[in-house]
Amino acid sequence: MVDIKINDEIRLTDDKFLMIAGPCSVESEEQIIRVATQLRKIGVNVLRGGAFKPRTCPDSFQGLGEEGLKLLAKARDATGMAIITEVMDMDELPLVAEYADILQVGSRNSQNFSLLKKISRYDKPVLLKRGFGNTVDELISSSKYLSMNGNKRIMFSERGIRTFEQSTRFTLDISAIPVLHEKTEYPVIIDPSHPAGVNRYVEPLALGGTAAGADGLMIEVHPDPPKALSDSAQQLTVPQFQNLYTKVKNINAVLGKTVI
């Protein structure tokens, strides 16, 4: 697996397991600082949070934009955590890159090749989410746009695909983990929150992905999920996440990995 240097303190290597956690959306300074501080005490080093939110319905909360990025930067200053946030389009890319330690390409942009070409010019780690209608080979092809200018700091994210099954929001494709490991040199980060759709399914999906050999998890965690402005049903409370974190550490100890 390629060595992913996130910053001077955090490196994802073969014997490490990366834990990313935080709210779906940045909603206020109090919210993001509170959850970041709690997650840092648990041991999380990378904070997620959406500043620009691609929502299915235009009437839904669309994020705080640049103000959200500034609040993420405040959370980083307060905790020392690295931050990851989504890039939605080319106009926002320079601004997001100014603040983020890791650039996230969302499911809807997984085959936005013009955007991927632009991102390839930035010397930053990139988390590429699989499109919910994309095959594994299509995901790999998308990654080649990101690496075309020499950037190898790419991480895949399996976040569920759309199938005929409707008992969960999406179908988590755990089989993608060994296939991606066989076909590429990039780590695979599982996002169990989006395929789960409701928080009671997040833990079993997260543990299943971990045991199947994933290189990390990205979990949505909110200080008060019922009041969340987006994806409230699937976000874990901090105590729920702490319980999951302990189990993930135990599984990785068996696999010979350290959670970072």
PDB file of C-alpha atoms in Angstrom:
ATOM      1  CA  MET A   1       0.000   0.000   0.000  1.00  0.00           C
ATOM      2  CA  VAL A   2       1.221   3.485  -0.815  1.00  0.00           C
ATOM      3  CA  ASP A   3       2.321   5.567   2.182  1.00  0.00           C
ATOM      4  CA  ILE A   4      -0.171   8.439   2.666  1.00  0.00           C
ATOM      5  CA  LYS A   5       1.315  11.458   4.425  1.00  0.00           C
ATOM      6  CA  ILE A   6      -1.578  13.594   5.659  1.00  0.00           C
ATOM      7  CA  ASN A   7       0.517  16.083   7.619  1.00  0.00           C
ATOM      8  CA  ASP A   8       3.712  16.085   9.671  1.00  0.00           C
ATOM      9  CA  GLU A   9       2.018  14.080  12.435  1.00  0.00           C
ATOM     10  CA  ILE A  10      -0.230  11.626  10.577  1.00  0.00           C
ATOM     11  CA  ARG A  11       0.856   8.937   8.093  1.00  0.00           C
ATOM     12  CA  LEU A  12      -1.270   6.049   6.889  1.00  0.00           C
ATOM     13  CA  THR A  13       0.882   2.978   6.283  1.00  0.00           C
ATOM     14  CA  ASP A  14       0.317  -0.780   6.032  1.00  0.00           C
ATOM     15  CA  ASP A  15       0.309  -1.243   9.794  1.00  0.00           C
ATOM     16  CA  LYS A  16      -1.980   1.701  10.577  1.00  0.00           C
ATOM     17  CA  PHE A  17      -5.766   2.142  10.533  1.00  0.00           C
ATOM     18  CA  LEU A  18      -7.114   5.663   9.989  1.00  0.00           C
ATOM     19  CA  MET A  19     -10.167   6.814  11.934  1.00  0.00           C
ATOM     20  CA  ILE A  20     -12.015   9.831  10.544  1.00  0.00           C
ATOM     21  CA  ALA A  21     -15.030  11.172  12.413  1.00  0.00           C
ATOM     22  CA  GLY A  22     -17.199  14.244  12.760  1.00  0.00           C
ATOM     23  CA  PRO A  23     -20.579  15.678  11.848  1.00  0.00           C
ATOM     24  CA  CYS A  24     -22.181  15.514   8.436  1.00  0.00           C
ATOM     25  CA  SER A  25     -22.295  19.313   8.329  1.00  0.00           C
ATOM     26  CA  VAL A  26     -20.574  22.137  10.139  1.00  0.00           C
ATOM     27  CA  GLU A  27     -23.494  23.963  11.776  1.00  0.00           C
ATOM     28  CA  SER A  28     -21.948  26.380  14.290  1.00  0.00           C
ATOM     29  CA  GLU A  29     -18.719  27.129  16.109  1.00  0.00           C
ATOM     30  CA  GLU A  30     -20.053  25.615  19.328  1.00  0.00           C
ATOM     31  CA  GLN A  31     -21.101  22.410  17.574  1.00  0.00           C
ATOM     32  CA  ILE A  32     -17.871  21.758  15.666  1.00  0.00           C
ATOM     33  CA  ILE A  33     -15.503  22.697  18.506  1.00  0.00           C
ATOM     34  CA  ARG A  34     -17.499  20.620  20.977  1.00  0.00           C
ATOM     35  CA  VAL A  35     -17.539  17.443  18.904  1.00  0.00           C
ATOM     36  CA  ALA A  36     -13.918  17.891  17.739  1.00  0.00           C
ATOM     37  CA  THR A  37     -12.718  18.219  21.341  1.00  0.00           C
ATOM     38  CA  GLN A  38     -14.642  15.111  22.375  1.00  0.00           C
ATOM     39  CA  LEU A  39     -13.398  13.064  19.431  1.00  0.00           C
ATOM     40  CA  ARG A  40      -9.806  14.138  19.995  1.00  0.00           C
ATOM     41  CA  LYS A  41      -9.976  12.931  23.609  1.00  0.00           C
ATOM     42  CA  ILE A  42     -11.101   9.514  22.317  1.00  0.00           C
ATOM     43  CA  GLY A  43      -8.113   9.356  19.977  1.00  0.00           C
ATOM     44  CA  VAL A  44      -9.368  10.559  16.588  1.00  0.00           C
ATOM     45  CA  ASN A  45      -6.830  12.537  14.564  1.00  0.00           C
ATOM     46  CA  VAL A  46      -8.875  13.493  11.485  1.00  0.00           C
ATOM     47  CA  LEU A  47     -12.056  15.568  11.714  1.00  0.00           C
ATOM     48  CA  ARG A  48     -14.698  15.426   8.985  1.00  0.00           C
ATOM     49  CA  GLY A  49     -17.332  18.093   8.404  1.00  0.00           C
ATOM     50  CA  GLY A  50     -19.192  19.419   5.395  1.00  0.00           C
ATOM     51  CA  ALA A  51     -18.932  23.129   4.604  1.00  0.00           C
ATOM     52  CA  PHE A  52     -20.535  22.867   1.155  1.00  0.00           C
ATOM     53  CA  LYS A  53     -23.291  20.244   1.173  1.00  0.00           C
ATOM     54  CA  PRO A  54     -24.593  18.588  -2.022  1.00  0.00           C
ATOM     55  CA  ARG A  55     -28.166  17.830  -1.029  1.00  0.00           C
ATOM     56  CA  THR A  56     -30.739  15.969  -3.102  1.00  0.00           C
ATOM     57  CA  CYS A  57     -33.419  18.552  -2.289  1.00  0.00           C
ATOM     58  CA  PRO A  58     -32.562  22.242  -2.896  1.00  0.00           C
ATOM     59  CA  ASP A  59     -34.666  23.206   0.123  1.00  0.00           C
ATOM     60  CA  SER A  60     -32.389  21.221   2.463  1.00  0.00           C
ATOM     61  CA  PHE A  61     -29.522  22.780   4.430  1.00  0.00           C
ATOM     62  CA  GLN A  62     -26.722  23.502   1.951  1.00  0.00           C
ATOM     63  CA  GLY A  63     -23.912  24.163   4.425  1.00  0.00           C
ATOM     64  CA  LEU A  64     -22.230  27.322   5.713  1.00  0.00           C
ATOM     65  CA  GLY A  65     -19.798  27.626   2.819  1.00  0.00           C
ATOM     66  CA  GLU A  66     -16.618  29.591   3.559  1.00  0.00           C
ATOM     67  CA  GLU A  67     -17.778  30.249   7.115  1.00  0.00           C
ATOM     68  CA  GLY A  68     -17.904  26.475   7.608  1.00  0.00           C
ATOM     69  CA  LEU A  69     -14.316  26.187   6.385  1.00  0.00           C
ATOM     70  CA  LYS A  70     -13.232  28.861   8.842  1.00  0.00           C
ATOM     71  CA  LEU A  71     -14.932  26.989  11.677  1.00  0.00           C
ATOM     72  CA  LEU A  72     -13.171  23.762  10.669  1.00  0.00           C
ATOM     73  CA  ALA A  73      -9.881  25.658  10.797  1.00  0.00           C
ATOM     74  CA  LYS A  74     -10.760  26.866  14.304  1.00  0.00           C
ATOM     75  CA  ALA A  75     -11.455  23.281  15.340  1.00  0.00           C
ATOM     76  CA  ARG A  76      -8.066  22.248  13.932  1.00  0.00           C
ATOM     77  CA  ASP A  77      -6.348  25.053  15.858  1.00  0.00           C
ATOM     78  CA  ALA A  78      -8.158  24.042  19.061  1.00  0.00           C
ATOM     79  CA  THR A  79      -7.462  20.296  18.830  1.00  0.00           C
ATOM     80  CA  GLY A  80      -4.527  19.713  16.471  1.00  0.00           C
ATOM     81  CA  MET A  81      -6.693  17.468  14.286  1.00  0.00           C
ATOM     82  CA  ALA A  82      -6.360  17.360  10.501  1.00  0.00           C
ATOM     83  CA  ILE A  83      -9.546  18.257   8.617  1.00  0.00           C
ATOM     84  CA  ILE A  84     -11.244  16.681   5.620  1.00  0.00           C
ATOM     85  CA  THR A  85     -14.095  18.316   3.733  1.00  0.00           C
ATOM     86  CA  GLU A  86     -15.781  17.897   0.383  1.00  0.00           C
ATOM     87  CA  VAL A  87     -15.011  19.761  -2.829  1.00  0.00           C
ATOM     88  CA  MET A  88     -18.200  20.163  -4.859  1.00  0.00           C
ATOM     89  CA  ASP A  89     -17.075  22.084  -7.923  1.00  0.00           C
ATOM     90  CA  MET A  90     -14.126  23.754  -9.614  1.00  0.00           C
ATOM     91  CA  ASP A  91     -15.041  27.257  -8.460  1.00  0.00           C
ATOM     92  CA  GLU A  92     -14.813  26.221  -4.805  1.00  0.00           C
ATOM     93  CA  LEU A  93     -11.659  24.119  -5.191  1.00  0.00           C
ATOM     94  CA  PRO A  94      -9.031  26.831  -4.481  1.00  0.00           C
ATOM     95  CA  LEU A  95     -10.932  27.966  -1.398  1.00  0.00           C
ATOM     96  CA  VAL A  96     -11.424  24.458  -0.003  1.00  0.00           C
ATOM     97  CA  ALA A  97      -7.796  23.559  -0.723  1.00  0.00           C
ATOM     98  CA  GLU A  98      -6.700  26.618   1.269  1.00  0.00           C
ATOM     99  CA  TYR A  99      -8.319  25.200   4.417  1.00  0.00           C
ATOM    100  CA  ALA A 100      -8.491  21.407   4.095  1.00  0.00           C
ATOM    101  CA  ASP A 101      -5.741  18.913   4.888  1.00  0.00           C
ATOM    102  CA  ILE A 102      -7.558  16.240   2.850  1.00  0.00           C
ATOM    103  CA  LEU A 103      -9.777  16.959  -0.152  1.00  0.00           C
ATOM    104  CA  GLN A 104     -12.867  14.773  -0.384  1.00  0.00           C
ATOM    105  CA  VAL A 105     -14.517  13.964  -3.705  1.00  0.00           C
ATOM    106  CA  GLY A 106     -18.117  12.976  -3.054  1.00  0.00           C
ATOM    107  CA  SER A 107     -20.099  10.187  -4.641  1.00  0.00           C
ATOM    108  CA  ARG A 108     -21.878  12.534  -7.038  1.00  0.00           C
ATOM    109  CA  ASN A 109     -18.537  13.827  -8.367  1.00  0.00           C
ATOM    110  CA  SER A 110     -16.768  10.488  -8.637  1.00  0.00           C
ATOM    111  CA  GLN A 111     -16.916  10.731 -12.428  1.00  0.00           C
ATOM    112  CA  ASN A 112     -16.701  14.505 -12.735  1.00  0.00           C
ATOM    113  CA  PHE A 113     -13.509  14.193 -14.747  1.00  0.00           C
ATOM    114  CA  SER A 114     -12.998  17.940 -15.222  1.00  0.00           C
ATOM    115  CA  LEU A 115     -13.026  18.420 -11.459  1.00  0.00           C
ATOM    116  CA  LEU A 116     -10.733  15.426 -10.898  1.00  0.00           C
ATOM    117  CA  LYS A 117      -8.212  16.852 -13.382  1.00  0.00           C
ATOM    118  CA  LYS A 118      -8.202  20.160 -11.487  1.00  0.00           C
ATOM    119  CA  ILE A 119      -7.746  18.424  -8.140  1.00  0.00           C
ATOM    120  CA  SER A 120      -4.807  16.444  -9.568  1.00  0.00           C
ATOM    121  CA  ARG A 121      -2.811  19.690  -9.690  1.00  0.00           C
ATOM    122  CA  TYR A 122      -2.963  20.100  -5.919  1.00  0.00           C
ATOM    123  CA  ASP A 123      -0.367  18.418  -3.742  1.00  0.00           C
ATOM    124  CA  LYS A 124      -2.830  17.222  -1.127  1.00  0.00           C
ATOM    125  CA  PRO A 125      -4.226  13.871  -0.021  1.00  0.00           C
ATOM    126  CA  VAL A 126      -7.536  13.066  -1.708  1.00  0.00           C
ATOM    127  CA  LEU A 127     -10.349  10.803  -0.516  1.00  0.00           C
ATOM    128  CA  LEU A 128     -12.240   9.580  -3.578  1.00  0.00           C
ATOM    129  CA  LYS A 129     -15.688   8.217  -2.831  1.00  0.00           C
ATOM    130  CA  ARG A 130     -17.188   5.562  -5.047  1.00  0.00           C
ATOM    131  CA  GLY A 131     -20.194   6.739  -6.992  1.00  0.00           C
ATOM    132  CA  PHE A 132     -23.318   4.915  -5.866  1.00  0.00           C
ATOM    133  CA  GLY A 133     -23.833   3.708  -9.440  1.00  0.00           C
ATOM    134  CA  ASN A 134     -20.185   2.968 -10.253  1.00  0.00           C
ATOM    135  CA  THR A 135     -18.321  -0.309 -10.552  1.00  0.00           C
ATOM    136  CA  VAL A 136     -14.981  -0.902  -8.858  1.00  0.00           C
ATOM    137  CA  ASP A 137     -13.189  -0.581 -12.198  1.00  0.00           C
ATOM    138  CA  GLU A 138     -14.879   2.772 -12.837  1.00  0.00           C
ATOM    139  CA  LEU A 139     -13.690   3.962  -9.430  1.00  0.00           C
ATOM    140  CA  ILE A 140     -10.147   2.915 -10.270  1.00  0.00           C
ATOM    141  CA  SER A 141     -10.370   4.763 -13.590  1.00  0.00           C
ATOM    142  CA  SER A 142     -11.460   7.910 -11.755  1.00  0.00           C
ATOM    143  CA  SER A 143      -8.402   7.654  -9.509  1.00  0.00           C
ATOM    144  CA  LYS A 144      -6.165   7.800 -12.585  1.00  0.00           C
ATOM    145  CA  TYR A 145      -7.415  11.337 -13.248  1.00  0.00           C
ATOM    146  CA  LEU A 146      -6.324  12.296  -9.728  1.00  0.00           C
ATOM    147  CA  SER A 147      -2.847  10.790 -10.157  1.00  0.00           C
ATOM    148  CA  MET A 148      -2.202  12.115 -13.659  1.00  0.00           C
ATOM    149  CA  ASN A 149       0.051  14.895 -12.336  1.00  0.00           C
ATOM    150  CA  GLY A 150       2.004  12.687  -9.969  1.00  0.00           C
ATOM    151  CA  ASN A 151      -0.072  12.808  -6.784  1.00  0.00           C
ATOM    152  CA  LYS A 152      -0.186   9.307  -5.278  1.00  0.00           C
ATOM    153  CA  ARG A 153      -1.770  10.338  -1.970  1.00  0.00           C
ATOM    154  CA  ILE A 154      -5.145   8.892  -2.911  1.00  0.00           C
ATOM    155  CA  MET A 155      -7.558   6.984  -0.704  1.00  0.00           C
ATOM    156  CA  PHE A 156     -10.650   5.157  -1.927  1.00  0.00           C
ATOM    157  CA  SER A 157     -13.905   5.314   0.008  1.00  0.00           C
ATOM    158  CA  GLU A 158     -16.515   2.578  -0.301  1.00  0.00           C
ATOM    159  CA  ARG A 159     -19.771   4.226   0.801  1.00  0.00           C
ATOM    160  CA  GLY A 160     -22.413   1.874  -0.530  1.00  0.00           C
ATOM    161  CA  ILE A 161     -23.931   1.386  -3.958  1.00  0.00           C
ATOM    162  CA  ARG A 162     -27.516   1.520  -5.146  1.00  0.00           C
ATOM    163  CA  THR A 163     -29.044  -1.933  -5.614  1.00  0.00           C
ATOM    164  CA  PHE A 164     -32.562  -3.382  -5.644  1.00  0.00           C
ATOM    165  CA  GLU A 165     -32.369  -3.789  -1.821  1.00  0.00           C
ATOM    166  CA  GLN A 166     -34.206  -1.073   0.110  1.00  0.00           C
ATOM    167  CA  SER A 167     -33.811  -2.200   3.720  1.00  0.00           C
ATOM    168  CA  THR A 168     -30.820   0.139   4.041  1.00  0.00           C
ATOM    169  CA  ARG A 169     -30.082   3.449   2.382  1.00  0.00           C
ATOM    170  CA  PHE A 170     -27.419   1.872   0.136  1.00  0.00           C
ATOM    171  CA  THR A 171     -25.754  -1.544  -0.047  1.00  0.00           C
ATOM    172  CA  LEU A 172     -22.257  -1.548   1.453  1.00  0.00           C
ATOM    173  CA  ASP A 173     -19.999  -3.477  -0.912  1.00  0.00           C
ATOM    174  CA  ILE A 174     -17.498  -5.053   1.495  1.00  0.00           C
ATOM    175  CA  SER A 175     -16.186  -7.221  -1.339  1.00  0.00           C
ATOM    176  CA  ALA A 176     -14.738  -4.059  -2.883  1.00  0.00           C
ATOM    177  CA  ILE A 177     -12.071  -3.985  -0.154  1.00  0.00           C
ATOM    178  CA  PRO A 178     -10.034  -7.033  -1.229  1.00  0.00           C
ATOM    179  CA  VAL A 179     -10.661  -6.302  -4.908  1.00  0.00           C
ATOM    180  CA  LEU A 180      -9.302  -2.750  -4.622  1.00  0.00           C
ATOM    181  CA  HIS A 181      -6.348  -3.998  -2.605  1.00  0.00           C
ATOM    182  CA  GLU A 182      -5.588  -6.547  -5.319  1.00  0.00           C
ATOM    183  CA  LYS A 183      -5.904  -4.104  -8.202  1.00  0.00           C
ATOM    184  CA  THR A 184      -4.390  -0.915  -6.745  1.00  0.00           C
ATOM    185  CA  GLU A 185      -1.861   0.358  -4.225  1.00  0.00           C
ATOM    186  CA  TYR A 186      -4.277   2.765  -2.534  1.00  0.00           C
ATOM    187  CA  PRO A 187      -5.885   2.353   0.912  1.00  0.00           C
ATOM    188  CA  VAL A 188      -9.619   1.755   1.281  1.00  0.00           C
ATOM    189  CA  ILE A 189     -11.647   3.759   3.795  1.00  0.00           C
ATOM    190  CA  ILE A 190     -15.122   2.474   4.636  1.00  0.00           C
ATOM    191  CA  ASP A 191     -17.948   4.961   5.178  1.00  0.00           C
ATOM    192  CA  PRO A 192     -20.662   2.941   6.948  1.00  0.00           C
ATOM    193  CA  SER A 193     -22.863   5.925   7.791  1.00  0.00           C
ATOM    194  CA  HIS A 194     -24.311   6.492   4.318  1.00  0.00           C
ATOM    195  CA  PRO A 195     -25.179   2.880   3.453  1.00  0.00           C
ATOM    196  CA  ALA A 196     -26.658   2.398   6.934  1.00  0.00           C
ATOM    197  CA  GLY A 197     -28.982   5.381   6.754  1.00  0.00           C
ATOM    198  CA  VAL A 198     -29.867   4.874  10.434  1.00  0.00           C
ATOM    199  CA  ASN A 199     -27.372   4.876  13.283  1.00  0.00           C
ATOM    200  CA  ARG A 200     -28.177   1.402  14.672  1.00  0.00           C
ATOM    201  CA  TYR A 201     -26.719  -0.187  11.540  1.00  0.00           C
ATOM    202  CA  VAL A 202     -23.519   1.875  11.490  1.00  0.00           C
ATOM    203  CA  GLU A 203     -21.585  -0.224  14.012  1.00  0.00           C
ATOM    204  CA  PRO A 204     -22.104  -3.665  12.396  1.00  0.00           C
ATOM    205  CA  LEU A 205     -21.210  -2.294   8.968  1.00  0.00           C
ATOM    206  CA  ALA A 206     -18.143  -0.555  10.387  1.00  0.00           C
ATOM    207  CA  LEU A 207     -16.966  -3.704  12.172  1.00  0.00           C
ATOM    208  CA  GLY A 208     -17.595  -5.842   9.104  1.00  0.00           C
ATOM    209  CA  GLY A 209     -15.544  -3.522   6.918  1.00  0.00           C
ATOM    210  CA  THR A 210     -12.759  -3.391   9.481  1.00  0.00           C
ATOM    211  CA  ALA A 211     -12.553  -7.182   9.749  1.00  0.00           C
ATOM    212  CA  ALA A 212     -12.562  -7.473   5.939  1.00  0.00           C
ATOM    213  CA  GLY A 213      -9.296  -5.542   5.793  1.00  0.00           C
ATOM    214  CA  ALA A 214     -10.251  -1.889   5.339  1.00  0.00           C
ATOM    215  CA  ASP A 215      -7.540   0.679   6.055  1.00  0.00           C
ATOM    216  CA  GLY A 216      -9.809   3.079   7.883  1.00  0.00           C
ATOM    217  CA  LEU A 217     -13.308   4.270   8.697  1.00  0.00           C
ATOM    218  CA  MET A 218     -15.112   7.558   8.222  1.00  0.00           C
ATOM    219  CA  ILE A 219     -17.998   7.893  10.690  1.00  0.00           C
ATOM    220  CA  GLU A 220     -20.572  10.644  11.091  1.00  0.00           C
ATOM    221  CA  VAL A 221     -20.722  11.780  14.728  1.00  0.00           C
ATOM    222  CA  HIS A 222     -22.818  14.635  16.111  1.00  0.00           C
ATOM    223  CA  PRO A 223     -23.089  15.977  19.680  1.00  0.00           C
ATOM    224  CA  ASP A 224     -26.897  15.879  19.422  1.00  0.00           C
ATOM    225  CA  PRO A 225     -28.004  13.887  16.325  1.00  0.00           C
ATOM    226  CA  PRO A 226     -31.773  14.618  16.552  1.00  0.00           C
ATOM    227  CA  LYS A 227     -30.951  18.316  16.125  1.00  0.00           C
ATOM    228  CA  ALA A 228     -28.555  17.826  13.204  1.00  0.00           C
ATOM    229  CA  LEU A 229     -29.349  19.903  10.114  1.00  0.00           C
ATOM    230  CA  SER A 230     -28.454  17.038   7.750  1.00  0.00           C
ATOM    231  CA  ASP A 231     -28.430  13.224   7.936  1.00  0.00           C
ATOM    232  CA  SER A 232     -29.620  13.232  11.537  1.00  0.00           C
ATOM    233  CA  ALA A 233     -30.814   9.608  11.481  1.00  0.00           C
ATOM    234  CA  GLN A 234     -27.432   8.082  10.635  1.00  0.00           C
ATOM    235  CA  GLN A 235     -25.150  10.087  12.920  1.00  0.00           C
ATOM    236  CA  LEU A 236     -23.770   8.509  16.085  1.00  0.00           C
ATOM    237  CA  THR A 237     -23.649  10.177  19.470  1.00  0.00           C
ATOM    238  CA  VAL A 238     -20.187  10.574  20.986  1.00  0.00           C
ATOM    239  CA  PRO A 239     -20.763   7.710  23.484  1.00  0.00           C
ATOM    240  CA  GLN A 240     -21.931   5.432  20.651  1.00  0.00           C
ATOM    241  CA  PHE A 241     -18.828   6.301  18.685  1.00  0.00           C
ATOM    242  CA  GLN A 242     -16.554   5.720  21.670  1.00  0.00           C
ATOM    243  CA  ASN A 243     -17.986   2.224  22.077  1.00  0.00           C
ATOM    244  CA  LEU A 244     -17.410   1.533  18.367  1.00  0.00           C
ATOM    245  CA  TYR A 245     -13.873   2.949  18.558  1.00  0.00           C
ATOM    246  CA  THR A 246     -12.957   0.471  21.285  1.00  0.00           C
ATOM    247  CA  LYS A 247     -14.231  -2.467  19.226  1.00  0.00           C
ATOM    248  CA  VAL A 248     -12.366  -1.236  16.130  1.00  0.00           C
ATOM    249  CA  LYS A 249      -9.139  -1.046  18.138  1.00  0.00           C
ATOM    250  CA  ASN A 250      -9.641  -4.625  19.335  1.00  0.00           C
ATOM    251  CA  ILE A 251     -10.192  -5.954  15.801  1.00  0.00           C
ATOM    252  CA  ASN A 252      -7.137  -4.109  14.509  1.00  0.00           C
ATOM    253  CA  ALA A 253      -5.018  -5.474  17.343  1.00  0.00           C
ATOM    254  CA  VAL A 254      -5.795  -8.968  16.027  1.00  0.00           C
ATOM    255  CA  LEU A 255      -4.901  -7.833  12.503  1.00  0.00           C
ATOM    256  CA  GLY A 256      -1.638  -6.273  13.682  1.00  0.00           C
ATOM    257  CA  LYS A 257      -2.649  -2.688  13.029  1.00  0.00           C
ATOM    258  CA  THR A 258      -2.639   0.445  15.169  1.00  0.00           C
ATOM    259  CA  VAL A 259      -5.586   2.832  15.040  1.00  0.00           C
ATOM    260  CA  ILE A 260      -4.527   6.408  14.340  1.00  0.00           C
TER     261      ILE A 260
END
